[in-house]
XYZ file of C-alpha atoms in Angstrom:
657
model
C -4.642 -27.668 -16.573
C -1.239 -26.498 -15.330
C 1.452 -24.918 -17.458
C 5.076 -26.000 -17.313
C 7.399 -23.701 -15.365
C 10.072 -24.235 -18.022
C 7.703 -22.797 -20.640
C 7.056 -19.724 -18.529
C 10.800 -19.191 -18.073
C 11.439 -19.443 -21.820
C 8.635 -16.987 -22.574
C 9.967 -14.629 -19.933
C 13.471 -14.733 -21.376
C 12.210 -14.024 -24.891
C 10.160 -11.076 -23.662
C 13.081 -9.616 -21.719
C 15.318 -9.863 -24.767
C 12.650 -8.117 -26.816
C 12.403 -5.275 -24.274
C 8.725 -5.448 -23.408
C 7.201 -2.820 -21.125
C 5.459 -2.701 -17.835
C 1.915 -1.301 -18.106
C 2.018 0.827 -14.984
C 5.188 2.588 -16.130
C 4.024 3.593 -19.598
C 0.724 4.403 -21.263
C 0.305 4.995 -25.007
C 2.036 8.223 -26.018
C -1.066 9.327 -27.928
C -3.828 10.130 -25.432
C -7.128 11.602 -26.549
C -9.989 12.814 -24.340
C -8.817 10.673 -21.415
C -8.639 11.427 -17.704
C -5.493 13.389 -17.012
C -3.119 11.751 -14.538
C -0.848 14.299 -12.949
C 0.823 12.303 -10.208
C 3.667 14.212 -8.581
C 7.070 12.847 -9.502
C 8.508 11.063 -6.495
C 11.662 9.183 -5.621
C 10.088 6.465 -3.524
C 11.885 3.493 -2.036
C 11.103 0.314 -3.916
C 9.640 2.062 -7.008
C 5.903 1.598 -6.322
C 3.761 0.295 -9.186
C 1.113 2.760 -10.365
C -2.131 1.751 -12.070
C -3.427 4.795 -13.929
C -6.852 5.938 -15.106
C -6.173 5.111 -18.758
C -5.549 1.455 -17.913
C -8.693 1.318 -15.740
C -10.835 2.722 -18.559
C -9.374 0.488 -21.248
C -9.930 -2.675 -19.175
C -13.496 -1.684 -18.187
C -12.585 -2.481 -14.591
C -15.555 -3.173 -12.307
C -14.003 -4.813 -9.203
C -10.728 -5.371 -7.341
C -9.742 -8.477 -9.288
C -9.819 -6.610 -12.583
C -8.229 -3.495 -11.113
C -5.028 -5.380 -10.249
C -5.087 -7.773 -13.206
C -1.884 -6.305 -14.729
C 0.054 -6.257 -11.447
C 1.561 -9.750 -10.937
C 2.512 -9.087 -7.301
C -1.195 -8.653 -6.397
C -3.588 -11.601 -6.348
C -7.324 -11.445 -5.636
C -8.829 -14.664 -4.291
C -12.400 -15.594 -3.504
C -14.356 -15.669 -6.749
C -17.426 -13.499 -6.124
C -16.854 -9.972 -4.935
C -18.358 -10.651 -1.506
C -15.520 -13.140 -0.934
C -12.608 -11.303 -2.575
C -9.378 -10.842 -0.626
C -6.215 -8.941 -1.631
C -2.789 -10.591 -1.426
C 0.402 -8.601 -2.010
C 3.369 -10.892 -2.654
C 1.292 -13.557 -0.923
C 0.493 -11.515 2.214
C -3.217 -10.931 2.905
C -4.752 -7.447 3.129
C -5.288 -7.609 6.910
C -1.506 -7.117 7.105
C -1.342 -4.233 4.622
C -1.909 -0.506 4.962
C -4.835 0.172 2.569
C -6.093 3.747 2.148
C -8.601 5.677 0.028
C -7.528 9.324 -0.332
C -5.449 8.761 2.812
C -8.293 7.207 4.857
C -7.219 3.883 6.355
C -9.706 1.055 5.850
C -9.232 -0.993 9.034
C -9.763 -4.647 9.952
C -12.187 -7.349 8.846
C -15.735 -6.974 10.145
C -16.977 -10.578 10.081
C -14.998 -13.463 8.565
C -13.359 -11.217 5.964
C -16.434 -9.098 5.095
C -15.592 -5.435 4.761
C -12.142 -6.109 3.288
C -13.408 -5.833 -0.288
C -14.683 -2.289 0.197
C -16.874 -0.763 -2.476
C -15.274 1.826 -4.746
C -16.230 2.912 -8.259
C -13.144 2.388 -10.480
C -14.337 5.173 -12.815
C -13.564 7.657 -10.021
C -9.952 6.588 -9.530
C -7.085 8.784 -10.656
C -4.524 6.155 -9.780
C -3.703 3.236 -7.483
C -0.215 2.944 -6.006
C 1.125 -0.415 -4.816
C 4.163 -0.230 -2.491
C 5.959 -3.337 -1.296
C 8.133 -1.467 1.225
C 7.209 0.751 4.158
C 8.734 4.178 4.797
C 8.714 6.015 8.081
C 6.246 8.582 6.716
C 3.825 6.099 5.080
C 1.885 5.286 8.243
C 1.965 2.444 10.736
C 0.941 -1.172 10.349
C 2.200 -1.789 6.798
C 3.550 -5.234 7.667
C 3.419 -6.489 4.081
C 3.299 -3.188 2.184
C 0.593 -0.695 1.269
C -2.001 0.081 -1.410
C -3.169 3.686 -1.838
C -6.289 4.579 -3.869
C -6.561 8.195 -5.076
C -9.773 9.632 -6.528
C -10.070 12.181 -9.331
C -10.629 15.937 -8.917
C -13.000 18.053 -10.998
C -9.953 19.602 -12.690
C -8.867 16.152 -13.923
C -12.110 15.780 -15.885
C -12.386 19.263 -17.398
C -11.053 19.672 -20.945
C -9.051 22.716 -22.030
C -10.794 25.955 -21.000
C -13.992 24.162 -19.988
C -15.682 25.583 -16.853
C -18.549 23.122 -16.518
C -18.855 19.530 -17.626
C -20.922 16.405 -17.358
C -20.089 12.749 -17.907
C -22.614 9.977 -18.580
C -21.447 6.380 -18.592
C -23.065 2.981 -18.965
C -21.890 -0.588 -19.414
C -22.955 -4.204 -19.770
C -21.190 -7.457 -18.758
C -22.388 -10.720 -20.287
C -21.064 -13.233 -17.720
C -23.242 -11.769 -14.969
C -25.891 -10.166 -17.193
C -24.843 -7.042 -15.305
C -25.418 -3.359 -15.935
C -23.410 -0.367 -14.736
C -24.174 3.316 -14.950
C -23.077 6.635 -13.570
C -23.438 10.399 -13.888
C -20.823 12.998 -12.983
C -21.285 16.759 -12.856
C -18.149 18.838 -12.385
C -16.986 22.383 -12.841
C -15.096 25.397 -11.536
C -16.648 27.634 -8.885
C -13.692 29.995 -9.358
C -10.381 29.933 -11.183
C -8.904 27.557 -8.590
C -11.892 25.884 -6.918
C -13.507 22.832 -8.504
C -16.439 20.662 -7.486
C -17.332 17.119 -8.534
C -20.539 15.227 -7.721
C -21.069 11.655 -8.906
C -23.816 9.036 -8.559
C -23.240 5.508 -9.865
C -24.385 1.944 -9.432
C -24.302 -1.552 -10.810
C -26.639 -4.545 -10.738
C -25.288 -8.011 -11.487
C -26.726 -11.513 -11.303
C -24.713 -14.582 -10.295
C -21.937 -14.807 -12.863
C -21.396 -17.779 -15.166
C -18.095 -19.667 -14.830
C -16.126 -21.234 -17.666
C -17.770 -24.577 -16.834
C -21.152 -23.124 -17.774
C -22.423 -23.255 -14.180
C -23.473 -20.167 -12.232
C -21.384 -19.235 -9.186
C -24.082 -19.060 -6.519
C -24.567 -15.938 -4.384
C -22.131 -13.788 -6.388
C -24.819 -11.287 -7.452
C -24.163 -7.682 -6.457
C -26.104 -4.455 -6.234
C -23.922 -1.411 -5.614
C -24.801 2.227 -5.095
C -22.075 4.845 -4.857
C -22.386 8.569 -4.004
C -19.311 10.778 -4.207
C -18.575 14.493 -3.821
C -15.292 16.383 -3.801
C -14.157 19.989 -3.540
C -10.666 20.712 -4.878
C -8.865 24.024 -4.432
C -5.655 23.836 -6.460
C -2.601 26.084 -6.547
C -3.954 29.186 -4.825
C -0.992 31.168 -3.473
C 0.782 27.948 -2.575
C -2.287 26.266 -1.081
C -4.046 23.105 -2.243
C -7.128 21.848 -0.406
C -9.198 18.745 -1.176
C -12.339 17.740 0.748
C -14.131 14.522 -0.178
C -17.122 12.467 0.923
C -18.171 8.968 -0.204
C -21.146 6.773 0.622
C -21.149 3.229 -0.743
C -23.888 0.665 -0.160
C -23.728 -2.968 -1.270
C -26.686 -5.213 -0.304
C -27.007 -8.857 -1.328
C -27.876 -12.417 -0.390
C -24.785 -14.314 0.794
C -24.169 -17.443 2.823
C -23.182 -16.291 6.297
C -20.177 -17.955 7.866
C -17.406 -19.911 6.200
C -18.724 -21.540 3.044
C -19.803 -18.980 0.468
C -18.562 -16.029 2.486
C -14.970 -16.890 3.201
C -14.280 -20.238 1.565
C -15.613 -22.801 -0.860
C -18.597 -22.791 -3.174
C -22.019 -22.905 -1.490
C -24.664 -25.400 -2.545
C -28.121 -24.491 -3.807
C -29.648 -25.905 -0.609
C -27.697 -23.593 1.689
C -29.553 -20.694 3.238
C -28.509 -17.218 2.122
C -28.777 -14.287 4.505
C -29.622 -10.766 3.381
C -26.609 -8.605 4.212
C -25.911 -4.906 3.735
C -22.365 -3.552 3.660
C -21.838 0.220 3.845
C -18.824 2.514 3.744
C -18.798 6.238 4.563
C -15.514 8.065 4.079
C -14.723 11.734 4.744
C -11.316 13.208 3.939
C -9.535 16.548 4.133
C -6.149 17.034 2.477
C -4.331 20.384 2.693
C -0.937 21.275 1.316
C 0.995 24.518 1.626
C 3.989 24.841 -0.694
C 5.078 28.491 -1.103
C 8.026 27.585 -3.373
C 10.276 27.670 -0.350
C 12.762 24.767 -0.142
C 12.198 24.548 3.621
C 8.396 24.501 3.583
C 6.090 21.908 2.012
C 3.518 21.361 4.736
C 0.943 18.593 4.278
C -2.051 17.908 6.527
C -4.547 15.040 6.240
C -7.607 14.294 8.367
C -10.073 11.462 7.773
C -12.934 9.436 9.135
C -13.862 6.070 7.689
C -16.852 4.034 8.857
C -17.696 0.549 7.598
C -20.894 -1.169 8.682
C -22.077 -4.746 8.103
C -25.667 -5.631 8.895
C -26.944 -9.182 8.495
C -30.687 -8.630 8.580
C -31.420 -12.353 8.671
C -29.256 -13.330 11.652
C -29.406 -9.821 13.223
C -25.616 -9.455 13.179
C -24.533 -5.802 13.301
C -20.847 -4.753 13.363
C -19.198 -1.383 12.728
C -15.631 -0.161 12.313
C -15.046 3.540 13.001
C -11.589 4.722 11.994
C -10.374 8.293 12.501
C -6.928 9.704 11.997
C -4.660 12.156 10.329
C -1.102 13.220 9.707
C 1.001 16.378 9.670
C 4.345 16.478 7.915
C 6.765 18.903 6.321
C 9.130 18.188 3.451
C 12.230 20.308 3.017
C 15.111 20.166 0.549
C 18.704 21.228 1.150
C 21.644 21.549 -1.222
C 25.166 21.529 0.186
C 27.793 21.326 -2.497
C 27.641 17.949 -4.213
C 25.028 16.735 -1.704
C 21.293 17.168 -2.195
C 18.999 16.264 0.700
C 15.270 15.850 1.208
C 13.862 15.425 4.709
C 10.303 14.589 5.761
C 9.479 15.232 9.403
C 6.096 14.786 11.075
C 3.615 12.650 12.938
C 0.376 10.744 12.482
C -2.459 9.298 14.524
C -5.055 6.623 13.918
C -7.818 5.120 16.023
C -10.104 2.246 15.125
C -13.125 1.399 17.235
C -14.986 -1.879 16.768
C -18.666 -1.765 17.749
C -20.896 -4.851 17.787
C -24.544 -4.500 18.661
C -25.514 -6.086 22.026
C -21.880 -6.892 22.900
C -20.379 -6.416 26.330
C -17.834 -3.807 25.280
C -16.107 -2.040 22.410
C -12.593 -2.773 21.209
C -10.290 0.099 20.390
C -6.851 0.323 18.800
C -4.779 3.523 18.816
C -1.404 4.367 17.324
C 0.509 7.645 17.523
C 3.593 7.925 15.345
C 6.494 10.337 14.912
C 8.828 9.973 11.963
C 11.820 11.265 10.035
C 12.467 10.095 6.480
C 15.491 11.251 4.517
C 16.940 11.059 1.021
C 20.484 12.103 0.167
C 21.935 12.279 -3.335
C 25.632 12.504 -4.041
C 26.545 12.125 -7.697
C 25.636 8.529 -8.718
C 24.561 7.451 -5.208
C 21.143 7.795 -3.554
C 20.710 6.972 0.129
C 17.314 6.433 1.807
C 17.058 6.375 5.591
C 14.363 6.873 8.180
C 13.180 6.202 11.699
C 9.637 5.851 12.992
C 8.423 5.760 16.619
C 5.018 4.230 17.317
C 3.148 4.440 20.603
C 0.356 1.849 20.471
C -2.557 0.609 22.534
C -4.927 -2.159 21.450
C -7.861 -3.780 23.265
C -8.439 -7.529 23.165
C -11.662 -7.800 25.111
C -10.809 -7.333 28.784
C -7.042 -7.195 28.079
C -4.991 -4.385 26.538
C -1.669 -4.487 24.693
C 0.293 -1.238 24.929
C 3.838 -0.028 24.444
C 6.097 1.740 21.973
C 8.544 0.664 19.306
C 11.172 2.120 16.953
C 11.148 1.061 13.286
C 14.180 1.925 11.129
C 14.559 1.795 7.365
C 17.498 2.367 5.061
C 18.457 1.741 1.482
C 20.854 2.656 -1.287
C 20.822 2.978 -5.059
C 23.989 3.326 -7.113
C 24.100 4.131 -10.822
C 26.842 1.980 -12.326
C 26.418 3.325 -15.859
C 23.993 5.758 -17.441
C 20.546 4.302 -16.684
C 21.888 1.133 -15.000
C 21.596 0.992 -11.204
C 21.881 -1.435 -8.300
C 19.539 -1.009 -5.320
C 18.961 -2.477 -1.883
C 16.392 -1.660 0.817
C 15.504 -2.704 4.354
C 12.520 -1.564 6.400
C 10.665 -2.464 9.571
C 7.060 -1.858 10.563
C 5.124 -2.458 13.769
C 1.474 -3.158 14.590
C -0.484 -4.272 17.648
C -3.945 -4.970 16.248
C -3.765 -8.611 15.182
C -5.923 -10.345 12.576
C -9.087 -11.093 14.581
C -12.314 -9.863 12.880
C -14.091 -7.196 14.900
C -17.268 -9.226 15.441
C -15.300 -12.000 17.141
C -13.286 -9.480 19.178
C -16.493 -8.393 20.877
C -17.053 -11.930 22.195
C -13.742 -12.261 24.048
C -14.298 -12.986 27.742
C -12.126 -13.005 30.843
C -11.977 -16.815 30.675
C -10.105 -16.809 27.359
C -6.448 -17.859 27.307
C -4.398 -14.692 26.852
C -1.009 -15.702 25.460
C -0.584 -18.446 28.056
C -0.282 -15.774 30.729
C 2.740 -14.126 29.121
C 2.894 -10.480 28.059
C 1.847 -9.795 24.460
C 4.470 -8.596 21.990
C 3.764 -6.229 19.107
C 3.783 -7.624 15.576
C 6.930 -6.673 13.662
C 7.741 -7.075 9.985
C 11.193 -6.949 8.430
C 11.279 -6.314 4.703
C 14.347 -6.800 2.545
C 14.749 -6.385 -1.171
C 17.491 -5.721 -3.662
C 18.167 -5.901 -7.344
C 19.083 -4.164 -10.547
C 17.198 -1.834 -12.879
C 17.851 -0.225 -16.228
C 16.179 2.674 -17.997
C 17.080 4.118 -21.373
C 15.781 5.911 -24.460
C 16.523 5.290 -28.111
C 17.619 1.680 -27.759
C 15.976 0.434 -30.967
C 14.780 3.696 -32.548
C 15.364 7.384 -31.919
C 12.304 7.914 -29.745
C 11.547 4.664 -27.910
C 11.828 4.088 -24.134
C 12.673 0.950 -22.192
C 12.813 -0.104 -18.536
C 14.000 -3.380 -17.033
C 14.201 -4.488 -13.396
C 14.861 -7.613 -11.360
C 14.124 -7.702 -7.616
C 14.811 -10.277 -4.901
C 12.631 -9.879 -1.794
C 11.916 -11.334 1.621
C 9.336 -10.212 4.180
C 9.280 -11.725 7.670
C 6.386 -11.077 10.068
C 7.167 -11.907 13.700
C 4.833 -12.230 16.708
C 1.650 -12.231 14.607
C -1.292 -11.976 17.018
C -3.464 -14.973 16.201
C -6.422 -16.746 17.803
C -8.339 -19.969 18.133
C -12.102 -20.169 18.194
C -14.786 -22.775 18.750
C -18.509 -23.162 18.165
C -19.051 -22.397 14.465
C -19.165 -19.029 12.644
C -20.446 -17.180 15.723
C -18.334 -19.121 18.202
C -16.262 -17.595 20.975
C -12.565 -16.811 21.035
C -10.876 -19.361 23.310
C -7.268 -18.221 22.951
C -5.335 -15.151 21.759
C -1.604 -15.517 21.383
C 1.602 -14.334 19.737
C 2.354 -16.839 17.023
C 5.741 -18.470 17.603
C 6.296 -19.277 13.919
C 7.384 -16.486 11.594
C 5.312 -15.799 8.484
C 7.700 -15.419 5.527
C 7.179 -14.251 1.951
C 10.206 -14.594 -0.324
C 10.903 -14.728 -4.018
C 11.785 -12.596 -7.004
C 10.018 -10.266 -9.399
C 10.911 -9.274 -12.975
C 9.515 -6.331 -14.897
C 10.211 -5.002 -18.363
C 8.812 -2.120 -20.381
C 9.055 -0.614 -23.834
C 7.084 2.011 -25.734
C 7.336 3.859 -29.001
C 4.810 6.367 -30.298
C 1.513 4.488 -30.577
C 2.863 1.202 -29.175
C 3.122 0.237 -25.516
C 3.776 -3.253 -24.236
C 4.526 -4.560 -20.769
C 5.594 -7.672 -18.947
C 5.653 -8.769 -15.315
C 6.658 -12.016 -13.654
C 6.735 -13.044 -9.993
C 7.791 -16.128 -8.070
C 6.630 -16.196 -4.431
C 7.141 -18.762 -1.690
C 5.036 -18.468 1.472
C 6.170 -20.188 4.659
C 4.898 -20.382 8.211
C 7.227 -22.011 10.725
C 9.302 -23.379 7.837
C 6.306 -25.151 6.263
C 4.651 -23.995 3.027
C 1.394 -22.048 3.357
C -1.478 -22.938 1.049
C -4.215 -20.487 2.088
C -4.455 -19.196 5.651
C -7.257 -16.865 6.719
C -6.213 -13.239 7.132
C -2.542 -14.227 6.859
C -1.256 -15.386 3.497
C -1.637 -17.594 0.430
C 0.772 -19.369 -1.893
C 0.487 -18.897 -5.622
C 2.150 -20.404 -8.651
C 4.537 -18.388 -10.801
C 2.582 -15.533 -12.407
C 3.279 -14.069 -15.823
C 1.431 -11.046 -17.269
C 1.963 -9.619 -20.741
C 0.038 -6.555 -21.863
C 0.211 -4.705 -25.187
C -1.721 -1.740 -26.588
C -1.638 -0.101 -30.009
C -3.134 3.268 -30.903
C -4.065 2.147 -34.401
C -5.520 5.547 -35.382
C -6.259 8.709 -33.376
C -9.748 7.254 -32.844
C -9.038 3.534 -32.321
C -7.055 1.803 -29.536
C -6.474 -1.958 -29.443
C -5.283 -3.962 -26.435
C -4.421 -7.537 -25.452
C -3.468 -9.120 -22.109
C -2.140 -12.600 -21.360
C -2.299 -14.061 -17.826
C -0.403 -17.303 -17.208
C -0.267 -18.890 -13.747
C 1.811 -22.001 -13.172
C 0.468 -24.933 -11.179
C 0.993 -24.724 -7.425
C 3.099 -27.790 -6.624
C 5.477 -26.558 -3.901
C 2.937 -27.586 -1.254
C 1.804 -31.009 0.063
C 0.180 -33.123 -2.671
C -3.261 -32.850 -1.081
C -3.232 -29.059 -1.498
C -1.656 -28.708 -4.944
C -3.673 -26.587 -7.357
C -3.912 -26.255 -11.113
C -2.501 -23.396 -13.147
C -4.333 -21.560 -15.905
C -3.934 -19.278 -18.919
C -6.437 -16.579 -19.884
C -6.598 -14.026 -22.697
C -8.268 -10.598 -22.717
C -8.956 -8.316 -25.694
C -9.946 -4.640 -25.637
C -11.016 -2.122 -28.261
C -11.643 1.569 -27.641
C -13.162 3.920 -30.220
C -13.458 7.699 -29.939
C -15.221 8.869 -33.112
C -13.827 12.159 -34.374
C -17.303 13.258 -35.461
C -18.653 13.276 -31.870
C -16.297 14.961 -29.425
C -16.306 13.442 -25.942
C -17.843 10.092 -26.930
C -15.988 6.840 -26.144
C -17.129 3.326 -27.043
C -15.310 0.427 -25.377
C -15.498 -3.283 -26.085
C -13.661 -5.844 -23.949
C -13.633 -9.632 -23.890
C -12.256 -11.036 -20.648
C -11.316 -14.732 -20.530
C -11.710 -14.897 -24.292
C -11.452 -18.716 -24.546
C -13.976 -19.305 -21.739
C -11.414 -21.001 -19.471
C -12.817 -22.821 -16.430
C -10.469 -22.002 -13.540
C -10.246 -20.730 -9.988
C -7.720 -18.548 -8.206
C -5.161 -20.520 -6.231
C -5.659 -18.179 -3.261
C -9.394 -18.998 -3.037
C -10.474 -21.065 -0.037
C -11.603 -24.647 -0.417
C -14.496 -26.382 1.317
C -14.046 -30.103 0.843
C -13.500 -30.442 -2.899
C -15.376 -27.238 -3.697
C -13.794 -23.922 -4.741
C -15.563 -20.873 -6.175
C -14.964 -20.761 -9.925
C -13.930 -17.510 -11.589
C -16.026 -15.913 -14.326
C -15.983 -17.446 -17.801
C -15.980 -15.476 -21.054
C -17.239 -12.000 -20.244
C -18.067 -9.620 -23.085
C -18.119 -6.004 -21.918
C -19.646 -3.093 -23.782
C -19.395 0.416 -22.366
C -20.121 3.934 -23.542
C -19.007 7.231 -21.995
C -19.986 10.701 -23.111
C -18.362 13.867 -21.768
C -19.754 17.271 -22.667
């Protein structure tokens, strides 16, 4: 059942007047025995949203959908985790720059498999969502970027503790699922920490709000993680990490059940194994010299999909790194910060028994600057990308300059206007790697014309306000309103024939621009034990001037989204939380494709008994009223769409000692 847009607008207005807060900006002021989040203060363009470890723990997050539940600009479609896809302001993850500890995740393996990479949320320090690209944030961020950062051993140690251990376990009723994990962490010296973690989860097909099971949504994850962290040793910081994730399961291969629609009980399910191995090295040298803050990153990320029933085997091998230096200069009333450096990335697609491999390389050089003069901040940057990308027997190569600039002016104390523009370039396209391997010389390559690189142009502007003591002496409030428009030109698209394993018949630069436009409102307020947050977004997706419903690896429309979150530290031991999600019906598309809206409610309770130090009990009830609904960005097969989970009671326990 849809909700009226007028009702959402009224609720939004009331919440803005009341000064509600945005969850990613503020956490409860009273934090006990929780993971420490020590993100470096930054002055980023576009004010990225940050999801912190406290929010992840309170929500008992177990997959991507729940991880981004409080961020209205992010939508996760697909139902079961094997079919989940990320959309940022309506733009699909194939057009985003997604990294784990700086390691880029690469393209789809088959259909969209491999996009929903396995990661244990309990190991996350924070997740940063950026809707704009900067020159120093890497190439290919056509629609923005999402950066996952894992915890260090030092984040888990309490006080003067040298050695620690964490045991955790959880249960989810909708899928009759169990989770568990063990972490051992400690200091090898005053500055050197080590963390080793083993975790896993087993879940059956989950039950939807209708009472029916969503077929082939069962999961079985195993995650192995190790990290060395050398912090603050004579100006040096060094982090070395390794992750192995394995996710086997029975899924319908091809469109229905894997990429779109709900499968039927009569459909054959293939046994598939998805693996991810990630290795990262992150070094920083900051000798408290304003001219030297040198940062080096090197990574290798390998994702592998094996369908043991149909003998499909596809691998993505991504290697890369970056080197940059940040320096600050003061000259009278002017303060400057400059970031100068370069980066490199290479992705190789390997399909067993194929004729050839497909490779994409990008080398970038960049300069990003920030200048402050009294009430004015100016952002500016320039990036040069040299790219080369294989499309079977053909290669697209060239180079491109991508500028960005922006300004923020403080009208009054705490009240500022801002505006930003950025460009980004990519040459990889949206073709899954398995299909890339089947491209032959007979395919139509852009009607014989030279390929153009894909270019995005991002614009946004608005107003924001931040203050303290507005209602009481020690409260804090933030408000912001943002208008945005992202245009992706020359998207490299394809046509294919012959079913799920059919051949590519044509590869071409799309003539129609893909456009995401709309507005986003955020508000935030906190006082002592109270924290409450609100977010609202209106997005319109167009392709060639026509509304987009859901388009594979490109974009999806979604109704107006409203998220309200509130938490109350009732006592030093007891934390209460509530979250409201309201999504308006999708009616700005042709009548045949209109989709219903929905409202869901979540409750959370967290108890840390004073009598047992280090013990945390958590109870959460997701979709409290057992609403039967589906995400508007989920694919449809005929009249069938994968239903989302119904009422899900979560119980978790964590013990640190």
